[in-house]
Short mmCIF file of C-alpha atoms in Angstrom, two decimals:
data_model
loop_
_atom_site.label_atom_id
_atom_site.label_comp_id
_atom_site.label_asym_id
_atom_site.label_seq_id
_atom_site.Cartn_x
_atom_site.Cartn_y
_atom_site.Cartn_z
CA UNK A 1 -1.80 15.75 -45.83
CA UNK A 2 -3.87 18.22 -47.81
CA UNK A 3 -6.51 20.56 -46.97
CA UNK A 4 -8.43 22.83 -49.03
CA UNK A 5 -11.06 25.52 -47.76
CA UNK A 6 -13.67 27.50 -49.61
CA UNK A 7 -16.56 29.27 -49.00
CA UNK A 8 -19.78 27.04 -49.58
CA UNK A 9 -21.63 29.56 -51.59
CA UNK A 10 -21.63 32.85 -52.64
CA UNK A 11 -24.05 35.35 -54.66
CA UNK A 12 -23.48 38.16 -56.94
CA UNK A 13 -25.26 40.32 -59.65
CA UNK A 14 -25.20 39.90 -63.46
CA UNK A 15 -22.52 42.19 -64.76
CA UNK A 16 -20.65 42.23 -61.40
CA UNK A 17 -17.35 41.03 -60.50
CA UNK A 18 -16.95 38.16 -58.10
CA UNK A 19 -13.78 36.64 -56.24
CA UNK A 20 -13.68 33.24 -55.01
CA UNK A 21 -11.06 32.56 -52.24
CA UNK A 22 -9.45 29.25 -51.89
CA UNK A 23 -6.92 28.51 -48.72
CA UNK A 24 -5.01 25.56 -48.82
CA UNK A 25 -2.20 23.35 -46.82
CA UNK A 26 -0.24 20.87 -48.67
CA UNK A 27 2.58 18.79 -47.79
CA UNK A 28 4.65 19.70 -50.89
CA UNK A 29 3.43 21.93 -53.79
CA UNK A 30 2.21 21.08 -56.91
CA UNK A 31 0.16 24.05 -58.17
CA UNK A 32 -3.42 24.64 -58.02
CA UNK A 33 -6.24 23.87 -60.46
CA UNK A 34 -9.85 25.62 -60.70
CA UNK A 35 -12.66 23.73 -61.98
CA UNK A 36 -16.17 24.92 -63.04
CA UNK A 37 -19.11 22.16 -62.50
CA UNK A 38 -22.66 22.90 -63.50
CA UNK A 39 -25.10 20.64 -61.72
CA UNK A 40 -25.47 17.33 -63.17
CA UNK A 41 -22.52 18.16 -65.64
CA UNK A 42 -18.69 17.20 -65.57
CA UNK A 43 -16.13 19.64 -64.12
CA UNK A 44 -14.65 21.53 -66.57
CA UNK A 45 -10.65 22.85 -66.29
CA UNK A 46 -10.80 26.55 -65.91
CA UNK A 47 -6.95 27.35 -64.47
CA UNK A 48 -3.77 25.97 -63.36
CA UNK A 49 -1.26 28.06 -61.24
CA UNK A 50 1.90 26.91 -60.39
CA UNK A 51 3.68 30.22 -59.77
CA UNK A 52 2.87 33.46 -57.82
CA UNK A 53 0.63 36.19 -59.62
CA UNK A 54 -1.98 36.71 -61.70
CA UNK A 55 -3.25 34.66 -64.68
CA UNK A 56 -6.06 36.03 -66.88
CA UNK A 57 -8.09 33.98 -69.33
CA UNK A 58 -10.94 36.45 -70.96
CA UNK A 59 -13.64 37.16 -68.00
CA UNK A 60 -11.83 34.44 -66.00
CA UNK A 61 -8.50 35.03 -63.81
CA UNK A 62 -6.57 33.07 -61.28
CA UNK A 63 -4.28 34.24 -58.79
CA UNK A 64 -2.03 32.74 -56.39
CA UNK A 65 0.07 33.28 -53.89
CA UNK A 66 2.39 30.37 -52.42
CA UNK A 67 3.89 32.19 -49.36
CA UNK A 68 0.32 32.77 -48.08
CA UNK A 69 -1.13 29.56 -49.16
CA UNK A 70 -3.98 31.50 -51.17
CA UNK A 71 -5.74 31.54 -54.18
CA UNK A 72 -8.62 33.28 -55.67
CA UNK A 73 -10.79 32.68 -59.00
CA UNK A 74 -11.88 36.08 -60.51
CA UNK A 75 -14.89 36.32 -62.40
CA UNK A 76 -15.93 39.66 -64.60
CA UNK A 77 -18.98 40.68 -66.47
CA UNK A 78 -20.80 37.80 -64.59
CA UNK A 79 -23.37 36.29 -66.36
CA UNK A 80 -26.23 33.66 -65.68
CA UNK A 81 -24.89 31.03 -67.00
CA UNK A 82 -21.97 31.38 -64.72
CA UNK A 83 -24.05 29.84 -61.88
CA UNK A 84 -22.05 27.00 -60.85
CA UNK A 85 -20.13 25.28 -58.49
CA UNK A 86 -16.36 26.24 -58.52
CA UNK A 87 -13.91 23.77 -57.07
CA UNK A 88 -10.44 24.41 -56.12
CA UNK A 89 -7.96 21.45 -56.45
CA UNK A 90 -4.27 20.74 -55.36
CA UNK A 91 -2.62 17.83 -57.25
CA UNK A 92 -0.30 15.40 -55.26
CA UNK A 93 2.02 13.59 -57.88
CA UNK A 94 1.25 9.90 -58.39
CA UNK A 95 3.05 7.78 -60.73
CA UNK A 96 3.14 9.38 -64.04
CA UNK A 97 0.44 11.71 -63.24
CA UNK A 98 -1.74 13.36 -60.24
CA UNK A 99 -4.25 12.91 -57.80
CA UNK A 100 -6.41 15.62 -57.04
CA UNK A 101 -7.53 17.03 -53.61
CA UNK A 102 -10.52 18.97 -53.88
CA UNK A 103 -12.30 21.55 -51.98
CA UNK A 104 -15.86 21.25 -51.21
CA UNK A 105 -16.74 23.85 -54.00
CA UNK A 106 -18.24 27.14 -53.92
CA UNK A 107 -21.89 27.34 -55.28
CA UNK A 108 -22.13 30.59 -57.17
CA UNK A 109 -25.64 32.06 -57.59
CA UNK A 110 -25.58 34.56 -60.25
CA UNK A 111 -28.96 36.98 -60.12
CA UNK A 112 -30.49 39.53 -62.11
CA UNK B 1 -12.57 15.66 -80.25
CA UNK B 2 -15.28 13.37 -77.61
CA UNK B 3 -15.17 13.97 -74.30
CA UNK B 4 -14.87 11.65 -71.28
CA UNK B 5 -18.01 9.42 -71.33
CA UNK B 6 -19.41 7.28 -68.51
CA UNK B 7 -22.19 4.51 -68.22
CA UNK B 8 -24.82 4.46 -67.01
CA UNK B 9 -25.80 7.98 -65.94
CA UNK B 10 -27.69 6.90 -63.03
CA UNK B 11 -28.03 3.71 -61.13
CA UNK B 12 -30.75 2.76 -58.68
CA UNK B 13 -29.70 -0.79 -56.67
CA UNK B 14 -30.14 -2.38 -53.41
CA UNK B 15 -27.90 -3.29 -50.74
CA UNK B 16 -25.99 -6.28 -51.59
CA UNK B 17 -26.58 -6.15 -55.18
CA UNK B 18 -23.56 -5.83 -57.59
CA UNK B 19 -23.25 -2.64 -60.04
CA UNK B 20 -20.60 -1.96 -62.52
CA UNK B 21 -19.66 1.36 -63.88
CA UNK B 22 -18.03 2.03 -67.30
CA UNK B 23 -15.87 4.92 -68.42
CA UNK B 24 -14.70 5.88 -71.96
CA UNK B 25 -11.74 8.07 -71.62
CA UNK B 26 -10.44 10.38 -74.15
CA UNK B 27 -8.72 8.67 -76.95
CA UNK B 28 -5.01 8.63 -76.59
CA UNK B 29 -5.01 9.43 -73.13
CA UNK B 30 -2.94 7.03 -71.04
CA UNK B 31 -3.99 8.52 -67.36
CA UNK B 32 -7.20 7.34 -66.29
CA UNK B 33 -8.46 8.21 -62.83
CA UNK B 34 -11.54 7.53 -60.76
CA UNK B 35 -13.04 9.78 -57.95
CA UNK B 36 -16.05 9.59 -55.89
CA UNK B 37 -18.42 12.34 -54.27
CA UNK B 38 -20.61 11.55 -51.24
CA UNK B 39 -23.29 13.88 -50.69
CA UNK B 40 -22.33 17.02 -48.85
CA UNK B 41 -18.71 16.06 -49.43
CA UNK B 42 -15.85 16.77 -51.37
CA UNK B 43 -14.86 14.97 -54.50
CA UNK B 44 -12.47 12.24 -53.31
CA UNK B 45 -10.02 10.41 -55.38
CA UNK B 46 -10.09 6.49 -55.73
CA UNK B 47 -7.43 5.32 -58.04
CA UNK B 48 -5.47 5.99 -61.07
CA UNK B 49 -4.46 4.05 -64.05
CA UNK B 50 -1.52 4.75 -66.22
CA UNK B 51 -2.68 2.26 -69.42
CA UNK B 52 -4.08 -1.00 -67.93
CA UNK B 53 -1.67 -0.52 -64.70
CA UNK B 54 -3.07 0.61 -61.49
CA UNK B 55 -0.35 3.37 -60.37
CA UNK B 56 -2.27 4.23 -57.18
CA UNK B 57 -5.28 3.05 -55.49
CA UNK B 58 -4.86 4.54 -52.32
CA UNK B 59 -8.24 5.82 -52.29
CA UNK B 60 -10.19 2.75 -52.76
CA UNK B 61 -12.48 2.31 -49.59
CA UNK B 62 -12.41 -1.36 -49.15
CA UNK B 63 -12.21 -4.72 -51.44
CA UNK B 64 -15.72 -4.72 -52.24
CA UNK B 65 -14.86 -2.05 -54.99
CA UNK B 66 -12.49 -3.46 -58.02
CA UNK B 67 -11.26 -1.49 -61.08
CA UNK B 68 -10.00 -2.97 -64.03
CA UNK B 69 -8.67 -1.26 -67.49
CA UNK B 70 -7.90 -4.50 -69.38
CA UNK B 71 -6.26 -3.11 -72.85
CA UNK B 72 -5.51 0.05 -71.34
CA UNK B 73 -8.62 2.11 -72.86
CA UNK B 74 -12.04 1.89 -71.05
CA UNK B 75 -12.27 1.28 -67.17
CA UNK B 76 -14.95 -0.55 -65.02
CA UNK B 77 -15.50 0.04 -61.57
CA UNK B 78 -17.44 -2.67 -59.75
CA UNK B 79 -18.84 -2.51 -56.45
CA UNK B 80 -20.03 -5.79 -54.96
CA UNK B 81 -21.69 -6.18 -52.66
CA UNK B 82 -22.97 -2.54 -52.45
CA UNK B 83 -23.73 -0.94 -49.01
CA UNK B 84 -25.86 2.34 -48.46
CA UNK B 85 -22.93 4.06 -47.84
CA UNK B 86 -21.57 3.64 -51.19
CA UNK B 87 -24.45 6.04 -52.61
CA UNK B 88 -22.53 9.22 -54.32
CA UNK B 89 -21.44 10.46 -58.07
CA UNK B 90 -18.66 8.62 -59.25
CA UNK B 91 -16.57 10.44 -62.08
CA UNK B 92 -13.91 9.11 -64.28
CA UNK B 93 -11.19 11.50 -65.69
CA UNK B 94 -8.60 10.97 -68.00
CA UNK B 95 -5.17 12.80 -69.17
CA UNK B 96 -2.51 12.69 -71.65
CA UNK B 97 0.91 12.93 -69.69
CA UNK B 98 2.44 16.18 -70.17
CA UNK B 99 5.26 16.04 -67.71
CA UNK B 100 4.13 15.33 -64.19
CA UNK B 101 1.11 17.67 -64.20
CA UNK B 102 -1.22 16.88 -66.79
CA UNK B 103 -4.66 18.62 -66.95
CA UNK B 104 -7.62 16.05 -66.38
CA UNK B 105 -10.69 16.03 -68.10
CA UNK B 106 -13.78 14.59 -66.43
CA UNK B 107 -16.76 12.64 -67.55
CA UNK B 108 -19.84 13.74 -66.48
CA UNK B 109 -20.32 11.18 -63.75
CA UNK B 110 -22.39 8.32 -62.59
CA UNK B 111 -24.96 8.43 -59.84
CA UNK B 112 -25.40 5.81 -58.01
CA UNK B 113 -27.82 4.94 -55.24
CA UNK B 114 -28.08 1.99 -52.92
CA UNK B 115 -31.52 1.33 -51.37
#
């Protein structure tokens, strides 16, 4: 089966750096996705990691360690608009596509 | 390019009634997925279409749920009869096959409340 764990909520200050962790246990590994979801809106794709290491995309970076079953999302120069839920998700291959197993999401609150 | 759209955005019905949710995927996306988030829980997979064919419906809760994708374009998810525990947000996602691991693009969801 699949199990994804991430903290329920975090608070950080505007301009700061925050790291959102995700640990996973999967039967077969096909990488890890991170999505951002603002309240009442669609989850939006942020990153996908399948190899160990850090992938940087502007203010957002995602890290993966397959041996430790661990990933994190790093947000730099936080802005108020970064207040959202951040979802870690592991894909399971299914007939030409993949179904995602999600964690409960980490609600990030950015304060002044 | 238009994103994934879902209709309605909200639906409030009484237990025992029928509701049909609609999803319009991004044009050209063969893969279409339905997910659901029950309050306080994580988003969970319901089923996956490739064009008009159901590839995986292992997440469908029971036979009160029926999904269709006639013609391989938009999809509908019907709940009949609705029960209280069906309340939640129903998300649709679509993707263009790119090897085995395609990036899914989500719609804003339909919030269903069963009273």
